Coordinates of C-alpha atoms in Angstrom, one line a residue:
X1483 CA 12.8 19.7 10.9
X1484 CA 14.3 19.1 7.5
X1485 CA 16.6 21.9 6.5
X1486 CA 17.6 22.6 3.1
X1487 CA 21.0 21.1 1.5
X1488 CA 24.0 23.2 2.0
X1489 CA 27.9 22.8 1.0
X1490 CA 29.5 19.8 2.7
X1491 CA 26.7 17.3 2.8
X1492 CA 26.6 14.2 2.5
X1493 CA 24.0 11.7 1.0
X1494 CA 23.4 8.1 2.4
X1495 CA 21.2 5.4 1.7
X1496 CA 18.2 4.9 4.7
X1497 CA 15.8 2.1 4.5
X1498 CA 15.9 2.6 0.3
X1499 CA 15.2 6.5 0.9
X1500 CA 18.2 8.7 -0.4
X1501 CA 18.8 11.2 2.0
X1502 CA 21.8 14.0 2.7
X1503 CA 22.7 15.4 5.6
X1504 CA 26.0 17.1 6.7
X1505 CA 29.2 16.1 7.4
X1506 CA 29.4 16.4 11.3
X1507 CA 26.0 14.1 11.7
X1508 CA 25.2 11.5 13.2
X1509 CA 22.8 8.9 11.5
X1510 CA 20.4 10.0 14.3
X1511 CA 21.0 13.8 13.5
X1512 CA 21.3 13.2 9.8
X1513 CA 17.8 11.9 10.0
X1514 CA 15.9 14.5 11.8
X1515 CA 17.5 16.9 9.6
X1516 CA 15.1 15.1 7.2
X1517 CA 12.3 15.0 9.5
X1518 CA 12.6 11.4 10.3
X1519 CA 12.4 10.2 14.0
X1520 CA 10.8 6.8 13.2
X1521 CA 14.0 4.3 12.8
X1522 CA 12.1 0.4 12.9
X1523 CA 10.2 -1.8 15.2
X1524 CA 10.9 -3.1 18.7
X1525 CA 11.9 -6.8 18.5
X1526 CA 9.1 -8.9 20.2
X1527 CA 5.8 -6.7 20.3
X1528 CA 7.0 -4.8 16.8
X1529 CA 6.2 -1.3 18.6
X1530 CA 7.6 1.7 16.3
X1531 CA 10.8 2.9 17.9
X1532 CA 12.8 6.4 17.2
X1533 CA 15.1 8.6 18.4
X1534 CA 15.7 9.4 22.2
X1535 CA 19.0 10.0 23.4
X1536 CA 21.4 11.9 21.8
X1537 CA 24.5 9.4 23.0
X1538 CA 25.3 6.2 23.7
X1539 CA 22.8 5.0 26.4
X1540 CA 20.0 4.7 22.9
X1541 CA 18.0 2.2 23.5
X1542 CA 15.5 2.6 20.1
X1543 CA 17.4 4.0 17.5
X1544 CA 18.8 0.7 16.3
X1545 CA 20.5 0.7 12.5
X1546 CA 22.5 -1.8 10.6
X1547 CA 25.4 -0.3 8.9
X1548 CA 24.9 -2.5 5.5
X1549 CA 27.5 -0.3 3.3
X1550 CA 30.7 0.5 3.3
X1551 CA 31.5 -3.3 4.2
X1552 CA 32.1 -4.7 6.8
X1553 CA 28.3 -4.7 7.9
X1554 CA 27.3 -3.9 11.7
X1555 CA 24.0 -5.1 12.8
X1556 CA 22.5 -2.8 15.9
X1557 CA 24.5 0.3 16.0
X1558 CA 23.5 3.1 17.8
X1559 CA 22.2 5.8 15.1
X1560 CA 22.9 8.4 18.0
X1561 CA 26.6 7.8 17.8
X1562 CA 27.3 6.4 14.3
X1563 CA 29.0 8.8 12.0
X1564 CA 27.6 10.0 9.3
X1565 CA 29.7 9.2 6.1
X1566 CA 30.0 8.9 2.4
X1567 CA 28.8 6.0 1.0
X1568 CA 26.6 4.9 4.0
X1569 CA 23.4 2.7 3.9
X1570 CA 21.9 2.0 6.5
X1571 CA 18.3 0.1 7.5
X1572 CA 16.5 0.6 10.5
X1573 CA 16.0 -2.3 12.7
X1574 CA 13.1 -4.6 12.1
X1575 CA 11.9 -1.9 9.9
X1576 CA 10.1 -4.1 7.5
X1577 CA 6.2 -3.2 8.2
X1578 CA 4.5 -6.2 6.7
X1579 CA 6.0 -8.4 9.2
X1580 CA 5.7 -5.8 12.0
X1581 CA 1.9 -5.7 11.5
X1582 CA 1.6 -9.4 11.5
X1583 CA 3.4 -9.9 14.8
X1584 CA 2.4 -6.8 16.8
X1585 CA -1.2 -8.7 16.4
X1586 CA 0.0 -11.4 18.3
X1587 CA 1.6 -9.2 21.0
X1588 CA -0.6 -10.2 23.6
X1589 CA 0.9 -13.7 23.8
X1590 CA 4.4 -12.7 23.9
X1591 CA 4.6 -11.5 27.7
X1592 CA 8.0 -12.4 29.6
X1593 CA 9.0 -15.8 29.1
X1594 CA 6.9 -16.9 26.9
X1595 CA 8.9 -19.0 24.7
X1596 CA 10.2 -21.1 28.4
X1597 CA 6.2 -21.5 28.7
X1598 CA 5.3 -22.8 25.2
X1599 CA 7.7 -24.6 23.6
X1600 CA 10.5 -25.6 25.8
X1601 CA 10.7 -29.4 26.7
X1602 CA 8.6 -29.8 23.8
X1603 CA 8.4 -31.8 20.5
X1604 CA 7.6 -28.6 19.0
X1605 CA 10.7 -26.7 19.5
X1606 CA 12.9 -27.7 17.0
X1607 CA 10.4 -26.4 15.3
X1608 CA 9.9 -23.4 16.7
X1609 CA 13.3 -22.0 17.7
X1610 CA 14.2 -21.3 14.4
X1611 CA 11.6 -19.0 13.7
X1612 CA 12.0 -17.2 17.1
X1613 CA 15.6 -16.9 16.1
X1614 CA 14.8 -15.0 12.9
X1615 CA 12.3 -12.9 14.7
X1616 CA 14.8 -11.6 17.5
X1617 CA 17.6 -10.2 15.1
X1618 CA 17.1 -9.2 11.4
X1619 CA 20.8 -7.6 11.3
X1620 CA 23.2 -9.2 8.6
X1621 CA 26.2 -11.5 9.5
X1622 CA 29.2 -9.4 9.9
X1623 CA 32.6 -9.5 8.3
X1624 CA 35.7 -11.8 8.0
X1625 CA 38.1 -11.3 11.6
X1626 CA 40.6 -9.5 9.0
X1627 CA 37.9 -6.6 8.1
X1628 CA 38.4 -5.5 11.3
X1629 CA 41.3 -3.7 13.3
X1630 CA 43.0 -3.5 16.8
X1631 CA 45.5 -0.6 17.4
X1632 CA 47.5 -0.6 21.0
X1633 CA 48.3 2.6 22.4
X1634 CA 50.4 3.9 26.2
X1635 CA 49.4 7.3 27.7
X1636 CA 50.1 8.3 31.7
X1637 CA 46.5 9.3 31.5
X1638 CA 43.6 8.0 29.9
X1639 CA 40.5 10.7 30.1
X1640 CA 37.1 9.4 29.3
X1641 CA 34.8 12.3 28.6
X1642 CA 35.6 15.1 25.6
X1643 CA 33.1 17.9 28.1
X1644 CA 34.5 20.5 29.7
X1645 CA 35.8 18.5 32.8
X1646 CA 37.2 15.7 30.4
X1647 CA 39.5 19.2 28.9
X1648 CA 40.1 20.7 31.9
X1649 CA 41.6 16.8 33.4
X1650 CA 43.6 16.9 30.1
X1651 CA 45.0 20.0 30.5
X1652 CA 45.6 19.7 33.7
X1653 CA 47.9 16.6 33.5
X1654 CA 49.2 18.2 30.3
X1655 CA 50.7 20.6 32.5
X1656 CA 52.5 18.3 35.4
X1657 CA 54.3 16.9 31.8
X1658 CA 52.4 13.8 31.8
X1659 CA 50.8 12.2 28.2
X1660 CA 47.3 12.4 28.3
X1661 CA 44.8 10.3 25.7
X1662 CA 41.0 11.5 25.3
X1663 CA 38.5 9.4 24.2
X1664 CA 35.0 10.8 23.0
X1665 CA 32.2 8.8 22.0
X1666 CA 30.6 12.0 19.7
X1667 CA 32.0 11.3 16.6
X1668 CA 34.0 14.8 15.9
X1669 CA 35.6 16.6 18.5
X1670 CA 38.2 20.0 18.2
X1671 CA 40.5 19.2 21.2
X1672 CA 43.5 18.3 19.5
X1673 CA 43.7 21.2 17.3
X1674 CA 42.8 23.5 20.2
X1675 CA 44.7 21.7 23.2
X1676 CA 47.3 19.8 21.3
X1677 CA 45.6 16.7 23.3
X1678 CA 45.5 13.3 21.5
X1679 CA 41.5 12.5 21.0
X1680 CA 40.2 9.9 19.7
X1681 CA 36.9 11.0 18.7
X1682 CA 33.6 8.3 18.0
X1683 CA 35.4 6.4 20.8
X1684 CA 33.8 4.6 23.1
X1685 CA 35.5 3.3 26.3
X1686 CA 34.0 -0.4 26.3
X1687 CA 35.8 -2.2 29.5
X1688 CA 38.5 -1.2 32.1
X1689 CA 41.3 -3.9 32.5
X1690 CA 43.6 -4.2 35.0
X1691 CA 46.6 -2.0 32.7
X1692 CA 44.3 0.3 30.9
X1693 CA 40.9 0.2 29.0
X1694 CA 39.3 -1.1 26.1
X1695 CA 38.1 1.6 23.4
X1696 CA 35.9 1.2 20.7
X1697 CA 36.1 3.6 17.9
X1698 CA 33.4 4.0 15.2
X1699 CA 34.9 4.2 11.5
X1700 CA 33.8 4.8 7.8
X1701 CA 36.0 1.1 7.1
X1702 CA 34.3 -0.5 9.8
X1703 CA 34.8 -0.6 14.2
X1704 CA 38.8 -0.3 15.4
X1705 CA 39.3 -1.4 19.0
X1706 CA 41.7 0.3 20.8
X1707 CA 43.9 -1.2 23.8
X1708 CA 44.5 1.7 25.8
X1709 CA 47.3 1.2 28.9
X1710 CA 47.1 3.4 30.9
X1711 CA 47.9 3.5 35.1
X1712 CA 45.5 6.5 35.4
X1713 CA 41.9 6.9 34.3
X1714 CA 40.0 9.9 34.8
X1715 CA 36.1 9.3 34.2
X1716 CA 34.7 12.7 33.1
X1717 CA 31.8 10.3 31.9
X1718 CA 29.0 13.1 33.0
X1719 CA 25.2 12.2 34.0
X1720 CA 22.5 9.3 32.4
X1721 CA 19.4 11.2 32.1
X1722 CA 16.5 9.1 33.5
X1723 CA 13.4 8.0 31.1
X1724 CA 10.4 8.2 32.8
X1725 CA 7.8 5.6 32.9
X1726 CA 4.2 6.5 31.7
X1727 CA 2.0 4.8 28.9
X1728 CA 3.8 4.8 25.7
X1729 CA 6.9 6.3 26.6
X1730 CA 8.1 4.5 24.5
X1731 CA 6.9 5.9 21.0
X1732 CA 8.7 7.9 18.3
X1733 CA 9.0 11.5 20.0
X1734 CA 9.1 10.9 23.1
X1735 CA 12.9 11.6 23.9
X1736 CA 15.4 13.0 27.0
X1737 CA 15.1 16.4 27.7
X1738 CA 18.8 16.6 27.4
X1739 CA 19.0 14.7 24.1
X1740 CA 16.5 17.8 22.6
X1741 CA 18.7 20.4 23.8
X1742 CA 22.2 18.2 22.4
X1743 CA 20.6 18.6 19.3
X1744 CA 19.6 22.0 18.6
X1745 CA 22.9 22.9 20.0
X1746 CA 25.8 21.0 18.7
X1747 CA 24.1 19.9 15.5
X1748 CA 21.2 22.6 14.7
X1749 CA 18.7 20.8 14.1
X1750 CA 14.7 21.0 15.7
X1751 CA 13.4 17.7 16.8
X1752 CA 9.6 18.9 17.2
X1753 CA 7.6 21.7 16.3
X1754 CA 5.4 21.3 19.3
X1755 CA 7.1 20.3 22.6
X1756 CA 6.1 19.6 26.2
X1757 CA 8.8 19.7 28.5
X1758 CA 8.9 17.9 31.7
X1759 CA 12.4 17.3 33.5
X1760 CA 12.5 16.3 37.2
X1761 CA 16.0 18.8 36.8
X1762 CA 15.2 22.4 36.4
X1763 CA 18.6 22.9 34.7
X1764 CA 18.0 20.6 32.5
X1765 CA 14.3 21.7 31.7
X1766 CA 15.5 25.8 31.8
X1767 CA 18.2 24.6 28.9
X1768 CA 16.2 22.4 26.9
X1769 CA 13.1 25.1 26.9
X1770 CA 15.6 27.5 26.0
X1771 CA 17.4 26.3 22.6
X1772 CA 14.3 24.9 21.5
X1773 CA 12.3 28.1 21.7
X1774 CA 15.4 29.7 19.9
X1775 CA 15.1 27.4 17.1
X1776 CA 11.3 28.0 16.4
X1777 CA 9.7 25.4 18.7
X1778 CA 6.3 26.2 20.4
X1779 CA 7.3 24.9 23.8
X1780 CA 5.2 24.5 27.2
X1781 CA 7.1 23.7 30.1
X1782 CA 5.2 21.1 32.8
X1783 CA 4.8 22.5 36.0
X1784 CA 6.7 19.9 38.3
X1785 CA 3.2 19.6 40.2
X1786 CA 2.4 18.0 37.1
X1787 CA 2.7 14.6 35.7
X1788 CA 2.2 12.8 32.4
X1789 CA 0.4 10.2 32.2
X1790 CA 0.2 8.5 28.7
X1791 CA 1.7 9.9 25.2
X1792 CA -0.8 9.3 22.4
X1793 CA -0.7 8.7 18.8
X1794 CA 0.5 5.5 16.8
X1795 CA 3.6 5.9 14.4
X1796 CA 4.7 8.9 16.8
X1797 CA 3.8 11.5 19.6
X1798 CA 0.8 13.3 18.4
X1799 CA -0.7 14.7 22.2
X1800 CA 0.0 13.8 25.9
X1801 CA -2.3 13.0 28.6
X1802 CA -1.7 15.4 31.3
X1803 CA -2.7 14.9 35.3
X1804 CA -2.9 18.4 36.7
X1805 CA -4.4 19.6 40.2
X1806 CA -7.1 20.7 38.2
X1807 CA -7.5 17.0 36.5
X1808 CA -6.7 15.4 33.8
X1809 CA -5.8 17.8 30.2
X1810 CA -4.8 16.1 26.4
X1811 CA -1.9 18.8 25.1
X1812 CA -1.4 18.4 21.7
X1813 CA 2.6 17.7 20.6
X1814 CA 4.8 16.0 18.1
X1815 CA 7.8 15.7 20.6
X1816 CA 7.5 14.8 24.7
X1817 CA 11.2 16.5 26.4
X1818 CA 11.0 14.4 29.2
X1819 CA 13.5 13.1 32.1
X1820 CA 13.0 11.5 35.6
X1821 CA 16.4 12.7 36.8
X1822 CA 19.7 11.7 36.2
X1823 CA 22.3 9.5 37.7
X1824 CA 26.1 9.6 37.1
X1825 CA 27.4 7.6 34.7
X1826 CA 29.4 4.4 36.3
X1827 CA 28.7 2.2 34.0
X1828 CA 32.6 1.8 33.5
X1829 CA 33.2 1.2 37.3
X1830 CA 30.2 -1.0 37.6
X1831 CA 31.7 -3.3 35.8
X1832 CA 35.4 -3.2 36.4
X1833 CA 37.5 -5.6 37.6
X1834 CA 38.7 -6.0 41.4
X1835 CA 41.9 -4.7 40.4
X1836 CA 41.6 -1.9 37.8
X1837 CA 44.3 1.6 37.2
X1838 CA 43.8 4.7 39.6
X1839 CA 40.2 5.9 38.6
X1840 CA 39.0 9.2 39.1
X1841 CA 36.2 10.9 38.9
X1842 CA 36.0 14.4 37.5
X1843 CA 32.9 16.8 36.6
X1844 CA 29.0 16.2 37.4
X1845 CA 30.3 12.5 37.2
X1846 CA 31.3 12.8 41.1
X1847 CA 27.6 14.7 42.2
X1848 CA 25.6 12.6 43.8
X1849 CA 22.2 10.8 42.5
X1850 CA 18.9 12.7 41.8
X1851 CA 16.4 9.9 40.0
X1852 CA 12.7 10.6 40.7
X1853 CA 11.5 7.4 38.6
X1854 CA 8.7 6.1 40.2
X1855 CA 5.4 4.2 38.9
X1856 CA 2.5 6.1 37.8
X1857 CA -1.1 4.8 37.8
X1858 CA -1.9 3.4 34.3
X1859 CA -1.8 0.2 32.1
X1860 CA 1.1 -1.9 33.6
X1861 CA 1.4 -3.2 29.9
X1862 CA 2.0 0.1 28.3
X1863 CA 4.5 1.5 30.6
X1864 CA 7.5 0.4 29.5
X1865 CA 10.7 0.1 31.4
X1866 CA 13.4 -2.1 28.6
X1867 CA 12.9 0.0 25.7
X1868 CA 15.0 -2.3 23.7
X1869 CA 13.7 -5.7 24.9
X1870 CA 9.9 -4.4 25.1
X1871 CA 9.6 -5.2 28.7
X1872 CA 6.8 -3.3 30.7
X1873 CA 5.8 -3.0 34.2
X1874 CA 2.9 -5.9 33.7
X1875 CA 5.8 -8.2 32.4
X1876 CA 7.6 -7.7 35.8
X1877 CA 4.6 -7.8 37.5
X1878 CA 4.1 -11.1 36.0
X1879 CA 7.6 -12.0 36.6
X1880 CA 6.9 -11.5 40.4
X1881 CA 4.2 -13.5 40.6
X1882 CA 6.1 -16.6 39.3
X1883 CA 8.7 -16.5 41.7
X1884 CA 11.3 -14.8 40.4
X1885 CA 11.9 -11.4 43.0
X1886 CA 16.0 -11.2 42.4
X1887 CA 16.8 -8.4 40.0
X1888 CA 19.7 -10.8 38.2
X1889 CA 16.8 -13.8 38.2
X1890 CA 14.3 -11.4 36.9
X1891 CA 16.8 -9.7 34.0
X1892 CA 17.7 -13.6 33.0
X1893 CA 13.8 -14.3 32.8
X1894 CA 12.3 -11.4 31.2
X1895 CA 15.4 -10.8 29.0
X1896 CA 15.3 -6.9 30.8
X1897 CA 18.4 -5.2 30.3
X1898 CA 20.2 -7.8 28.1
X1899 CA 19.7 -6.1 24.7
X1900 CA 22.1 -4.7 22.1
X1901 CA 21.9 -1.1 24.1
X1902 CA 23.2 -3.5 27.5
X1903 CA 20.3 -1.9 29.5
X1904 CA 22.4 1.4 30.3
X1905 CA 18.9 3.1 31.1
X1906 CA 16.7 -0.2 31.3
X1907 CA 18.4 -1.3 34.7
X1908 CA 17.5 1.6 36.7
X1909 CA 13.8 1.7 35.3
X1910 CA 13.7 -2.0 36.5
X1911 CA 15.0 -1.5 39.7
X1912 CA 12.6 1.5 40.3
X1913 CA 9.7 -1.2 39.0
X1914 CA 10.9 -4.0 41.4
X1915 CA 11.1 -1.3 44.1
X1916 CA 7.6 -0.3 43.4
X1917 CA 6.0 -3.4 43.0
X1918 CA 7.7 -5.2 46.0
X1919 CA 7.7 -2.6 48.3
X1920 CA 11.2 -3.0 48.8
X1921 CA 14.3 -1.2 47.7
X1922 CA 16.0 -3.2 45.2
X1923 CA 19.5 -3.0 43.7
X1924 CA 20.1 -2.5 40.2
X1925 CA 21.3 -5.3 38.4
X1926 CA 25.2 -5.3 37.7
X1927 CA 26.9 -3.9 34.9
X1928 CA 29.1 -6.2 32.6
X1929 CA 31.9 -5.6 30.8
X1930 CA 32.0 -4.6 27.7
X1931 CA 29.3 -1.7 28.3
X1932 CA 28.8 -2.0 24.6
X1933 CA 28.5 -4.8 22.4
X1934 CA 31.6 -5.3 20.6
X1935 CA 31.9 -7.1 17.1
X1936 CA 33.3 -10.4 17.1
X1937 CA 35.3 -10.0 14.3
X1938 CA 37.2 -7.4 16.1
X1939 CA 37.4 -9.9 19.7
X1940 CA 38.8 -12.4 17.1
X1941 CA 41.8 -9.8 16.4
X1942 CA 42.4 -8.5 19.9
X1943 CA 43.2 -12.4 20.2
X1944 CA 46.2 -12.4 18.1

């Protein structure tokens, strides 16, 4: 819903377009203030992405941060601040080139480069044109545009929620020094608690003394090493996507993610809205703001399933499977989930010796996913949002012998994009699961949970 400008905007530069949006944005909230939910084009089949999360599990919403300097190729628009003097461009946003290579999607299933090319005459001819089709992002800065600042606390809480405070203020109390770290890039608990916070932060790693931090500035990233012999994880839930054809267009986001943004930044992401969370919570909340912000919202009956979004840019109506058959609802924005799961990414992929970790909020409740495989085109239900992988390219991964969830990730490239597959490995697993008939693990988490830039490795080196 694009709102009208108001005292402390902020203009910024987006794929050529000037746009302004306020000062406690993100690039993602900045940019459905304008009515924008398209950001680019996926990398391989050159599918229109947009907005679907609200934090730092995005899988679509990839921009590069051209201006101020230095540059940073596939941040997250849902966590990047909003500030003066930004330009950003969506990724692969350029349409030309989109059109020409979504009409050879067909031939670019999993592993199709290995199948080819590979052992060939023809691929030192090739590679360097897959290279250039896989990232458009610029080259980032010198080592010395980039910063690493060292910090000691007793206690190191992850997680600015309400558990995340009441942890603070908790070991606040017993005279210990506590350290938040946020990933939403403006928080008020300093002022209120007299808590350190380091706001736009996102925990990358646990190490053995501490934690790795990644903080998200107007000059460029700061990585902060954090010792600390205490880590509270008040890291809360991952919202599930479900599979069903097209999730993966522009308006189809997590129920959650809808409600985040009405309420902390006030702004509507649809006019029309179908709501369909496996979490009544979760649906009750998100039905609830949007409705208050002028949304014409239907809530699915849980009996109910969708089946397919429609439309091409974007979300235009959703196929709907009801008891009484199958109905087309039309809606501009799909407020979906398939459950949620806590969020461990941190533990996952911690060391074997790592500080005193504990867990503090709906972090510690136990798993309710419902993700599960509907009946539909195999090559439309997507399950790597990022790395365009669908159910047919697992499929297809089966049938070629590769059943292992690390074998399959390393073949069809699921889970390893810039987004590190925080939501793609559970969809995978569920796939596997489905297809084999077997439960199957998810495939392990590596440290750092988010890319970090090299630039800023090279100084945490000195």
């Amino acid at each position: 819903m694009k709102i009208p400008p108001s005292e402390g905007d902020i203009s910024f530069v987006f794929n050529r377009r000037r746009l302004v949006g306020r000062s406690d944005d993100t690039v993602a909230s900045a940019l459905l203030r304008n009515g924008i939910i398209a950001t680019g084009f996926s990398p391989r089949r050159r599918r229109p992405r947009g907005i679907m999360s609200a934090n730092f599990d995005e899988p679509a919403a990839l921009v590069h941060r051209l201006a101020p300097a230095p540059v940073h190729a596939n941040a997250r628009a849902t966590t990047l601040p909003l500030t003066p003097g930004l330009e950003v461009r969506g990724a692969h946003a350029d349409r030309r080139s989109a059109l020409a290579i979504a009409s050879l999607a067909r031939f670019t299933v999993a592993g199709f480069y290995h199948k080819l090319w590979t052992g060939t005459r023809a691929w030192h001819t090739v590679e360097p044109i897959l290279r250039r089709l896989a990232s458009d992002g610029p080259i980032g800065g010198k080592p010395d545009a980039f910063s690493v600042k060292r910090i000691d606390c007793d206690v190191l809480v992850v997680g600015a929620g309400p558990a995340g405070r009441a942890a603070a203020a908790s070991a606040q109390k017993d005279g210990q020094s506590v350290l938040i770290a946020d990933a939403a890039p403006s928080t008020s608990i300093e002022a209120s608690f007299g808590v350190t916070c380091l706001s736009a932060t996102l925990v990358v790693a646990l190490q053995r003394n501490g934690a790795l931090a990644l903080e998200e500035q107007a000059s460029g990233a700061v990585l902060w090493e954090i010792r600390a012999p205490r880590v509270v994880l008040a890291t809360g839930r991952t919202s599930l996507l479900p599979i069903f054809e097209n999730n993966d267009l522009p308006g189809v986001m997590l129920a959650s993610a809808a409600a985040d943004y009405v309420e902390h930044f006030a702004v509507l992401p649809g006019q029309r809205v179908l709501v369909a969370s496996d979490e009544p919570k979760t649906a009750q909340r998100a039905a609830e703001l949007l409705k208050q912000a002028g949304a014409a919202v239907t809530v699915l009956d849980p009996s109910d399933r969708i089946v397919a979004a429609l439309g091409r840019g974007r979300v235009t109506a959703a196929r709907v499977e009801t008891k009484h058959g199958y109905q087309t609802l039309p809606v501009d924005l799909l407020a979906v989930d398939a459950g949620s799961l806590p969020r461990l990414d941190l533990i996952d992929a911690a060391p074997t010796v790592c500080p005193e970790i504990e867990l503090a909020g709906s972090v510690a409740a136990p798993e309710a996913s419902a993700l599960a495989v509907p009946k539909g085109d195999p090559w439309r239900q997507f399950v790597d949002i990022c790395n365009d992988m669908t159910v047919g390219d697992l499929a297809l991964s089966l049938r070629e012998g590769f059943a292992h969830p690390e074998h399959v990730k390393r073949y069809t490239t699921a889970a390893m994009g810039p987004d590190q597959g925080a939501l793609a490995r559970h969809s995978v697993a569920a796939t596997l699961t489905h297809l084999t008939g077997e439960p199957v693990a998810r495939s392990r988490r590596r440290m750092p949970i988010a890319p970090i830039p090299l630039g800023t490795l090279a100084k945490l080196a000195e």
